[in-house]
Coordinates of C-alpha atoms in Angstrom, one line a residue:
X1028 CA 79.6 70.6 102.3
X1029 CA 79.5 72.2 98.9
X1030 CA 81.7 75.4 99.1
X1031 CA 82.2 78.2 96.7
X1032 CA 85.3 80.2 97.2
X1033 CA 85.4 83.6 95.4
X1034 CA 88.7 85.4 94.9
X1035 CA 90.3 87.8 92.4
X1036 CA 93.6 86.0 92.9
X1037 CA 94.8 82.4 93.6
X1038 CA 98.3 81.0 94.0
X1039 CA 99.6 79.3 90.9
X1040 CA 96.9 80.8 88.7
X1041 CA 96.9 84.6 89.1
X1042 CA 99.0 86.1 91.8
X1043 CA 99.1 89.6 93.4
X1044 CA 99.3 89.8 97.2
X1045 CA 98.8 87.5 100.2
X1046 CA 95.2 86.8 99.3
X1047 CA 96.4 84.3 96.6
X1048 CA 98.0 82.1 99.3
X1049 CA 95.0 82.1 101.6
X1050 CA 92.6 81.4 98.8
X1051 CA 94.6 78.5 97.5
X1052 CA 95.6 77.0 100.9
X1053 CA 92.1 77.3 102.3
X1054 CA 90.5 75.7 99.3
X1055 CA 93.0 72.8 99.3
X1056 CA 92.7 72.2 103.1
X1057 CA 88.9 72.1 102.8
X1058 CA 89.2 69.7 99.9
X1059 CA 91.4 67.4 102.0
X1060 CA 88.7 67.5 104.7
X1061 CA 86.3 65.9 102.2
X1062 CA 84.3 69.0 101.1
X1063 CA 83.6 69.8 97.4
X1064 CA 85.3 73.2 96.7
X1065 CA 84.7 75.3 93.7
X1066 CA 87.0 78.4 93.2
X1067 CA 85.8 81.3 91.1
X1068 CA 88.5 83.6 89.6
X1069 CA 88.7 85.8 86.5
X1070 CA 90.6 84.7 83.5
X1071 CA 93.3 87.5 83.1
X1072 CA 95.9 88.0 80.4
X1073 CA 98.4 87.0 83.0
X1074 CA 96.6 83.8 84.1
X1075 CA 98.8 80.7 84.3
X1076 CA 96.8 77.6 83.1
X1077 CA 99.8 75.3 82.9
X1078 CA 99.0 73.4 86.1
X1079 CA 95.2 73.1 85.6
X1080 CA 94.1 69.6 84.7
X1081 CA 91.2 68.7 82.4
X1082 CA 91.0 72.2 81.2
X1083 CA 87.8 73.1 79.3
X1084 CA 87.8 76.4 77.4
X1085 CA 84.0 76.5 77.3
X1086 CA 82.2 75.4 80.4
X1087 CA 78.4 75.3 80.5
X1088 CA 76.5 78.3 79.2
X1089 CA 77.4 81.9 79.2
X1090 CA 75.3 84.3 81.4
X1091 CA 74.0 87.8 80.8
X1092 CA 73.3 90.7 83.1
X1093 CA 73.6 94.5 83.2
X1094 CA 76.2 96.9 84.5
X1095 CA 75.6 100.6 84.3
X1096 CA 72.5 99.9 82.3
X1097 CA 74.4 98.1 79.5
X1098 CA 74.1 94.3 78.8
X1099 CA 77.2 92.2 79.5
X1100 CA 77.8 88.6 78.6
X1101 CA 80.2 86.4 80.4
X1102 CA 81.4 82.9 79.6
X1103 CA 83.2 80.3 81.8
X1104 CA 86.2 78.0 81.6
X1105 CA 86.9 75.1 83.9
X1106 CA 89.5 72.7 85.2
X1107 CA 90.9 71.0 88.3
X1108 CA 93.9 72.0 90.4
X1109 CA 94.9 69.8 93.3
X1110 CA 91.4 68.3 93.6
X1111 CA 89.9 71.8 93.7
X1112 CA 87.4 72.8 90.9
X1113 CA 88.5 76.0 89.2
X1114 CA 85.8 78.0 87.4
X1115 CA 87.3 80.9 85.4
X1116 CA 85.2 84.0 84.6
X1117 CA 85.9 85.0 81.0
X1118 CA 85.4 88.5 79.6
X1119 CA 87.6 90.7 77.4
X1120 CA 88.0 93.3 80.1
X1121 CA 89.8 90.7 82.2
X1122 CA 91.7 89.1 79.4
X1123 CA 93.3 92.4 78.4
X1124 CA 94.8 92.9 81.9
X1125 CA 98.4 91.9 82.4
X1126 CA 98.2 91.9 86.2
X1127 CA 95.4 91.3 88.7
X1128 CA 94.9 94.8 90.2
X1129 CA 97.4 97.2 88.6
X1130 CA 98.9 98.2 85.3
X1131 CA 102.3 96.8 84.3
X1132 CA 105.3 98.5 82.6
X1133 CA 104.1 96.8 79.3
X1134 CA 100.7 98.4 79.6
X1135 CA 102.2 101.8 80.4
X1136 CA 104.3 101.5 77.3
X1137 CA 101.2 100.8 75.2
X1138 CA 99.2 103.5 76.8
X1139 CA 101.0 106.2 78.9
X1140 CA 97.7 106.9 80.8
X1141 CA 98.0 103.4 82.4
X1142 CA 100.8 104.1 84.8
X1143 CA 102.8 101.1 86.1
X1144 CA 101.7 100.2 89.6
X1145 CA 98.4 102.2 89.5
X1146 CA 95.0 100.5 89.9
X1147 CA 93.0 99.8 86.8
X1148 CA 90.8 102.7 85.6
X1149 CA 87.8 100.4 85.2
X1150 CA 88.2 98.9 88.7
X1151 CA 84.5 99.3 89.7
X1152 CA 83.4 97.7 86.4
X1153 CA 85.8 94.7 86.9
X1154 CA 84.6 94.1 90.4
X1155 CA 80.9 94.2 89.5
X1156 CA 81.6 92.0 86.4
X1157 CA 83.3 89.3 88.4
X1158 CA 80.8 89.2 91.3
X1159 CA 77.7 89.3 89.2
X1160 CA 79.1 86.6 87.0
X1161 CA 79.5 84.4 90.1
X1162 CA 75.9 84.8 91.3
X1163 CA 74.5 84.4 87.8
X1164 CA 76.5 81.3 87.3
X1165 CA 73.7 79.8 89.4
X1166 CA 71.7 79.7 86.2
X1167 CA 73.9 76.8 85.1
X1168 CA 73.3 74.9 88.3
X1169 CA 70.7 72.3 89.3
X1170 CA 69.3 72.5 92.9
X1171 CA 71.6 69.7 94.2
X1172 CA 74.6 72.0 93.2
X1173 CA 73.6 74.8 95.5
X1174 CA 76.5 75.9 97.7
X1175 CA 76.1 75.5 101.4
X1176 CA 78.8 78.1 101.9
X1177 CA 80.0 81.0 99.7
X1178 CA 83.2 82.4 101.0
X1179 CA 84.4 85.7 99.5
X1180 CA 88.0 86.8 99.8
X1181 CA 88.5 90.6 100.5
X1182 CA 86.7 93.7 99.1
X1183 CA 86.7 92.9 95.4
X1184 CA 84.6 89.8 96.1
X1185 CA 82.7 91.0 99.1
X1186 CA 79.4 91.9 97.4
X1187 CA 78.5 88.4 96.2
X1188 CA 76.4 87.9 99.3
X1189 CA 74.5 91.2 98.6
X1190 CA 73.7 90.3 95.0
X1191 CA 72.7 86.8 96.0
X1192 CA 70.3 88.0 98.6
X1193 CA 68.8 91.0 96.7
X1194 CA 68.8 90.1 93.0
X1195 CA 65.3 88.5 92.4
X1196 CA 66.6 86.3 89.6
X1197 CA 69.1 84.4 91.9
X1198 CA 67.8 84.9 95.5
X1199 CA 65.7 81.7 95.6
X1200 CA 68.7 79.6 94.5
X1201 CA 70.8 81.0 97.3
X1202 CA 68.1 81.0 99.9
X1203 CA 69.7 78.3 102.1
X1204 CA 73.3 79.4 101.5
X1205 CA 75.4 81.0 104.2
X1206 CA 78.0 83.6 103.3
X1207 CA 81.4 84.5 104.7
X1208 CA 83.5 87.5 103.8
X1209 CA 87.1 87.7 104.9
X1210 CA 88.7 91.1 105.3
X1211 CA 92.4 90.7 104.4
X1212 CA 93.2 94.4 104.7
X1213 CA 91.0 97.1 106.0
X1214 CA 93.7 99.8 105.5
X1215 CA 93.1 102.9 103.3
X1216 CA 93.3 102.0 99.6
X1217 CA 92.1 98.4 100.1
X1218 CA 88.4 98.8 100.4
X1219 CA 87.4 99.0 96.7
X1220 CA 84.7 101.4 97.8
X1221 CA 82.4 103.3 95.4
X1222 CA 83.1 107.0 95.5
X1223 CA 79.5 107.9 96.2
X1224 CA 75.9 106.6 96.3
X1225 CA 75.3 107.5 92.6
X1226 CA 78.3 105.4 91.4
X1227 CA 77.2 102.5 93.7
X1228 CA 73.7 102.6 92.2
X1229 CA 75.0 102.8 88.6
X1230 CA 77.5 99.9 88.9
X1231 CA 75.7 97.6 91.3
X1232 CA 72.1 98.0 90.0
X1233 CA 70.9 97.9 93.6
X1234 CA 68.5 100.5 95.0
X1235 CA 69.6 103.3 97.2
X1236 CA 67.7 102.0 100.3
X1237 CA 70.0 98.9 100.3
X1238 CA 73.3 100.7 99.3
X1239 CA 72.8 103.4 102.0
X1240 CA 73.6 100.8 104.6
X1241 CA 77.1 100.8 103.3
X1242 CA 77.7 104.5 103.7
X1243 CA 81.0 105.6 105.2
X1244 CA 81.4 109.4 104.9
X1245 CA 80.7 110.0 101.1
X1246 CA 81.7 106.5 100.0
X1247 CA 79.7 103.2 99.8
X1248 CA 81.7 100.4 101.4
X1249 CA 81.4 96.8 100.1
X1250 CA 82.5 95.5 103.5
X1251 CA 79.6 97.3 105.3
X1252 CA 77.1 96.1 102.7
X1253 CA 78.4 92.5 103.1
X1254 CA 78.0 92.7 106.9
X1255 CA 74.2 92.9 106.4
X1256 CA 74.2 89.5 104.7
X1257 CA 77.4 87.6 105.7
X1258 CA 79.6 86.6 108.6
X1259 CA 82.7 88.9 108.5
X1260 CA 86.0 87.4 109.3
X1261 CA 89.6 88.6 109.3
X1262 CA 93.0 87.0 109.2
X1263 CA 94.0 87.1 112.8
X1264 CA 92.3 87.8 116.2
X1265 CA 94.8 90.6 116.8
X1266 CA 93.9 92.4 113.6
X1267 CA 90.2 91.9 114.4
X1268 CA 90.7 93.7 117.7
X1269 CA 92.7 96.5 116.1
X1270 CA 89.9 97.1 113.5
X1271 CA 87.1 97.1 116.0
X1272 CA 89.0 99.2 118.6
X1273 CA 90.1 101.7 115.9
X1274 CA 93.8 101.2 116.8
X1275 CA 94.6 100.9 113.1
X1276 CA 93.8 103.3 110.3
X1277 CA 90.8 102.0 108.4
X1278 CA 89.6 105.2 106.8
X1279 CA 86.4 105.3 108.9
X1280 CA 85.5 101.6 108.6
X1281 CA 86.3 100.8 112.3
X1282 CA 83.8 103.5 113.5
X1283 CA 81.1 102.2 111.2
X1284 CA 81.6 98.6 112.3
X1285 CA 81.3 99.7 115.9
X1286 CA 78.3 101.9 115.3
X1287 CA 76.5 99.0 113.6
X1288 CA 77.6 96.4 116.2
X1289 CA 79.3 94.3 113.6
X1290 CA 81.5 91.5 115.0
X1291 CA 84.7 90.3 113.3
X1292 CA 85.8 86.7 113.7
X1293 CA 89.6 86.5 113.7
X1294 CA 91.2 83.3 112.3
X1295 CA 94.9 83.4 111.9
X1296 CA 96.1 82.3 108.4
X1297 CA 98.3 79.2 108.2
X1298 CA 101.1 78.0 106.0
X1299 CA 101.4 74.9 103.8
X1300 CA 104.8 73.8 104.9
X1301 CA 105.0 71.1 102.2
X1302 CA 105.1 73.8 99.6
X1303 CA 108.2 75.4 101.1
X1304 CA 110.0 72.4 102.7
X1305 CA 113.7 73.3 102.7
X1306 CA 114.6 69.6 103.1
X1307 CA 113.2 69.0 99.5
X1308 CA 114.7 71.2 96.8
X1309 CA 111.9 70.3 94.4
X1310 CA 109.4 71.9 96.8
X1311 CA 111.5 74.8 98.2
X1312 CA 113.0 75.7 94.8
X1313 CA 116.3 76.3 96.7
X1314 CA 119.6 75.0 95.3
X1315 CA 120.5 73.1 98.5
X1316 CA 118.5 71.3 101.1
X1317 CA 118.6 71.7 104.8
X1318 CA 116.2 71.1 107.8
X1319 CA 115.8 73.6 110.6
X1320 CA 113.6 71.1 112.5
X1321 CA 116.7 68.9 112.9
X1322 CA 119.3 71.6 113.4
X1323 CA 120.7 70.9 110.0
X1324 CA 121.6 74.3 108.6
X1325 CA 124.6 73.5 106.4
X1326 CA 122.5 73.8 103.2
X1327 CA 121.2 77.2 104.3
X1328 CA 124.7 78.6 104.2
X1329 CA 125.4 77.0 100.9
X1330 CA 122.3 78.7 99.6
X1331 CA 123.8 82.0 100.9
X1332 CA 127.1 81.5 99.0
X1333 CA 125.1 80.6 95.9
X1334 CA 122.9 83.7 96.2
X1335 CA 125.8 86.0 96.8
X1336 CA 127.8 84.7 93.8
X1337 CA 125.0 84.5 91.2
X1338 CA 122.5 87.2 92.2
X1339 CA 124.0 89.7 94.6
X1340 CA 127.7 90.1 93.5
X1341 CA 129.5 92.9 91.6
X1342 CA 130.0 90.3 88.9
X1343 CA 126.3 89.4 88.6
X1344 CA 125.5 93.1 88.5
X1345 CA 128.0 93.8 85.7
X1346 CA 126.8 90.9 83.6
X1347 CA 123.3 92.5 83.2
X1348 CA 121.9 89.0 83.0
X1349 CA 119.2 88.9 85.7
X1350 CA 116.7 86.3 86.7
X1351 CA 113.6 86.7 84.6
X1352 CA 111.2 89.3 86.1
X1353 CA 113.9 90.9 88.2
X1354 CA 116.7 93.5 88.1
X1355 CA 119.6 93.8 90.4
X1356 CA 120.7 97.1 91.9
X1357 CA 123.8 97.4 94.1
X1358 CA 125.8 94.4 95.2
X1359 CA 127.3 92.7 98.3
X1360 CA 131.1 92.6 98.2
X1361 CA 131.9 88.9 98.2
X1362 CA 135.7 89.3 98.2
X1363 CA 137.6 88.1 101.2
X1364 CA 136.1 86.6 104.3
X1365 CA 132.4 87.4 104.7
X1366 CA 131.7 85.0 107.6
X1367 CA 131.9 87.7 110.2
X1368 CA 129.0 89.6 108.7
X1369 CA 125.3 89.3 109.7
X1370 CA 122.8 89.1 106.8
X1371 CA 119.4 90.8 107.0
X1372 CA 116.6 90.8 104.4
X1373 CA 113.4 92.4 103.6
X1374 CA 111.2 90.6 101.1
X1375 CA 107.6 91.7 100.3
X1376 CA 105.5 94.3 98.6
X1377 CA 107.3 97.7 98.3
X1378 CA 104.4 99.8 99.5
X1379 CA 103.9 102.5 102.2
X1380 CA 102.1 100.0 104.6
X1381 CA 105.3 97.9 104.9
X1382 CA 107.4 100.6 106.7
X1383 CA 110.1 100.8 104.0
X1384 CA 111.2 104.2 105.2
X1385 CA 111.6 103.0 108.7
X1386 CA 113.7 100.1 107.5
X1387 CA 116.0 102.2 105.3
X1388 CA 116.6 104.8 108.0
X1389 CA 117.6 102.1 110.5
X1390 CA 119.8 100.4 107.9
X1391 CA 121.4 103.7 107.0
X1392 CA 122.4 104.3 110.6
X1393 CA 123.8 100.7 111.1
X1394 CA 125.9 101.0 107.9
X1395 CA 127.1 104.5 108.8
X1396 CA 128.2 103.2 112.2
X1397 CA 130.2 100.4 110.4
X1398 CA 128.1 97.7 112.1
X1399 CA 129.1 94.3 110.4
X1400 CA 125.9 93.8 108.5
X1401 CA 124.8 93.2 104.9
X1402 CA 121.3 94.0 103.6
X1403 CA 119.2 92.2 101.0
X1404 CA 116.0 93.8 99.7
X1405 CA 113.6 92.1 97.3
X1406 CA 110.2 93.1 96.0
X1407 CA 108.2 95.5 93.9
X1408 CA 105.4 98.0 94.2
X1409 CA 105.3 101.8 94.6
X1410 CA 107.6 103.4 92.0
X1411 CA 108.7 106.1 94.6
X1412 CA 109.7 103.5 97.2
X1413 CA 111.4 101.3 94.6
X1414 CA 113.5 104.3 93.6
X1415 CA 114.3 104.8 97.3
X1416 CA 115.6 101.3 97.5
X1417 CA 117.6 101.7 94.2
X1418 CA 119.2 104.9 95.6
X1419 CA 120.0 103.3 98.9
X1420 CA 121.6 100.2 97.2
X1421 CA 123.6 102.5 94.9
X1422 CA 124.8 104.6 97.9
X1423 CA 125.9 101.5 99.9
X1424 CA 127.4 99.4 97.1
X1425 CA 129.2 96.4 98.6
X1426 CA 126.9 96.3 101.6
X1427 CA 123.4 96.2 100.0
X1428 CA 121.6 94.6 97.1
X1429 CA 118.1 95.3 95.9
X1430 CA 116.4 92.7 93.7
X1431 CA 113.5 94.6 92.1
X1432 CA 110.7 92.5 90.7
X1433 CA 109.5 89.0 91.5
X1434 CA 110.8 85.5 90.9
X1435 CA 109.4 82.8 93.2
X1436 CA 112.7 80.9 93.3
X1437 CA 114.9 83.9 93.7
X1438 CA 112.6 85.5 96.4
X1439 CA 112.8 82.3 98.4
X1440 CA 116.5 82.1 98.0
X1441 CA 117.0 85.6 99.2
X1442 CA 115.0 84.9 102.3
X1443 CA 116.6 81.6 103.0
X1444 CA 120.1 83.0 102.6
X1445 CA 120.0 85.5 105.5
X1446 CA 120.1 85.4 109.3
X1447 CA 117.2 87.8 110.1
X1448 CA 114.1 89.0 108.1
X1449 CA 112.6 92.4 108.6
X1450 CA 108.8 93.1 109.0
X1451 CA 108.5 96.8 109.8
X1452 CA 104.9 97.2 108.7
X1453 CA 102.9 100.1 110.1
X1454 CA 100.0 97.6 110.2
X1455 CA 99.8 93.9 109.2
X1456 CA 96.6 91.9 109.2
X1457 CA 98.4 88.6 109.4
X1458 CA 101.6 88.2 107.5
X1459 CA 103.0 85.2 105.6
X1460 CA 106.6 86.3 105.1
X1461 CA 107.4 85.7 108.8
X1462 CA 106.1 82.1 108.5
X1463 CA 108.2 81.5 105.3
X1464 CA 111.3 83.0 107.0
X1465 CA 110.9 80.7 110.0
X1466 CA 110.4 77.7 107.7
X1467 CA 113.7 78.6 106.1
X1468 CA 115.6 79.0 109.3
X1469 CA 115.5 82.8 109.2
X1470 CA 114.4 84.6 112.4
X1471 CA 111.9 87.5 112.0
X1472 CA 112.2 90.9 113.5
X1473 CA 108.8 92.7 113.4
X1474 CA 106.9 95.7 114.5
X1475 CA 104.4 94.5 117.2
X1476 CA 101.2 95.0 115.2
X1477 CA 98.3 92.9 114.1
X1478 CA 99.0 89.4 112.9
X1479 CA 102.8 89.9 113.4
X1480 CA 102.1 89.5 117.1
X1481 CA 101.9 85.7 116.4
X1482 CA 105.7 85.9 116.7
X1483 CA 106.6 85.0 120.2
X1484 CA 109.0 87.7 121.3
X1485 CA 112.5 86.4 122.1
X1486 CA 111.4 82.8 121.4
X1487 CA 110.4 82.5 117.7
X1488 CA 111.7 86.0 116.7
X1489 CA 111.6 89.5 118.0
X1490 CA 108.9 92.2 118.3
X1491 CA 109.6 95.9 118.8
X1492 CA 107.5 99.1 119.3
X1493 CA 107.0 101.8 118.5
X1494 CA 107.6 101.5 114.8
X1495 CA 110.5 103.9 114.5
X1496 CA 113.9 103.6 112.9
X1497 CA 115.5 104.1 116.3
X1498 CA 113.5 101.2 117.9
X1499 CA 114.3 98.9 115.0
X1500 CA 118.0 99.8 114.9
X1501 CA 118.3 99.1 118.6
X1502 CA 117.0 95.5 118.2
X1503 CA 119.1 94.9 115.1
X1504 CA 122.3 96.3 116.6
X1505 CA 121.8 94.0 119.7
X1506 CA 121.3 90.9 117.5
X1507 CA 124.2 91.7 115.2
X1508 CA 126.4 92.2 118.3
X1509 CA 125.4 88.9 119.8
X1510 CA 125.9 86.9 116.5
X1511 CA 129.1 88.7 115.6
X1512 CA 130.6 88.0 119.0
X1513 CA 129.2 84.5 119.8
X1514 CA 128.9 83.0 116.3
X1515 CA 125.8 81.8 114.4
X1516 CA 125.3 78.8 116.5
X1517 CA 124.1 81.0 119.3
X1518 CA 120.7 81.1 117.6
X1519 CA 120.6 77.5 116.4
X1520 CA 118.3 76.2 119.0
X1521 CA 115.9 79.2 118.6
X1522 CA 115.8 78.6 114.8
X1523 CA 114.8 75.0 115.4
X1524 CA 112.2 75.9 118.0
X1525 CA 110.7 78.6 115.8
X1526 CA 110.3 76.2 112.9
X1527 CA 108.8 73.5 115.2
X1528 CA 106.4 76.0 116.8
X1529 CA 104.8 77.2 113.6
X1530 CA 104.5 73.6 112.3
X1531 CA 102.5 72.8 115.5
X1532 CA 100.3 75.9 115.6
X1533 CA 99.8 77.2 112.1
X1534 CA 99.5 74.4 109.5
X1535 CA 96.6 74.9 107.1
X1536 CA 95.3 71.5 108.0
X1537 CA 94.6 72.9 111.5
X1538 CA 93.4 76.3 110.2
X1539 CA 91.1 74.6 107.7
X1540 CA 89.4 72.9 110.7
X1541 CA 88.7 76.3 112.2
X1542 CA 86.9 77.4 109.1
X1543 CA 85.0 74.1 108.8
X1544 CA 83.8 74.6 112.4
X1545 CA 82.7 78.2 111.5
X1546 CA 80.8 77.0 108.5
X1547 CA 79.0 74.3 110.5
X1548 CA 78.1 76.8 113.1
X1549 CA 76.6 79.2 110.5
X1550 CA 74.6 76.3 108.9
X1551 CA 73.1 75.4 112.2
X1552 CA 71.9 78.9 112.6

């Protein structure tokens, strides 16, 4: 098959959330299955081109179209990454952005109106610019280059199918193409909806009679519009059920899906183990190798010692010399014998969805009760929640460190260095951090919601409900007590089983076959 994959982010090129990993891993798995895969992604000011081979700054002809009644011209760049064709959409509005979806500290310094962490003010324009550029790229293509499948990742790419079907200039080219749109997050704030019908008409250029089909309250929803022209999938069967049933907050989207009889196909995301393999330091980016599959964990605890000394100690804090892109707050006291302590980490986006307040309340109680535990927090996001983590780490100096920001190698090291990882999300479509934790011999403790339910309770990790500090604290206190009393080896067999389980069930080679089967089913009609 000839497959176009459309995404605002892609691992190794331009990264933001979990969409980057799915887009990259799906594209590469489909390529390994023998399909021709072309990925469309904007060229940002933060784009990393260092790994792209045969890069061409100017690729084929530029295309023109209108947004809000004004002419826009877009050019393309091109290259190859791991056998996948990369087509970059080039326009000044993307090139001036220092991050994929939000403003950076650098941009705020240049313009105080662009507050760090807030979404781009020209979001609607950027989304339309990207998606229209993809469909009008067809003007550069001969008939044999027509895609069999166009697979759009999340809301910012979800209207490609709508434009391909209803723009007269391109509809004939895409007449035999089947479309798939994956909902990565249906929670409030992730829909990239138009504020009203007038805005949708202005930015999209589509007539009201088409756009009204996407109405949700006063807004016009790209996901609802896409459902008229594409197969809608999401990133786990559990999350698909939660959306359709309304058990998770979707700001009205669930009710509209049910009203229209829209079905969601749930396919659980996978993980490319070879990109994280702890037995190979060149792939894992860890300072020492180990292999949970073979019960070899010596290197894991060497990683802990290395992390504590260089990135989490009072000495490393005082030095003020932090890993690029990160800042250390608080520290873990490394003096004396720390072998009796249990280490627990949170790594991920620091946003309301992730249950940061639940985690901090539970951690506060454990530390106040003098439970033998040390906490490691790593991530970035909401300024308010980042400040909560900073205050907590300052209050519990010696028992807690917060690594604010992002460094791939340091984030992996933090997760590999601990005994348990925390996943207290209020909702979670799939989750990748639990996979990475299990790959690194770290057992996850998660709220039983959405895709986190792929954790097999008391076999590959632990699930708890409801999502309260009390429920989380109860689970952690029990695990800390067991490990403190019986020693780390008590969980050695479980660590090995968890790693083996996800290798068998969730490799992207296996998940890629599920998508291949879906595509074939769609093409058969």
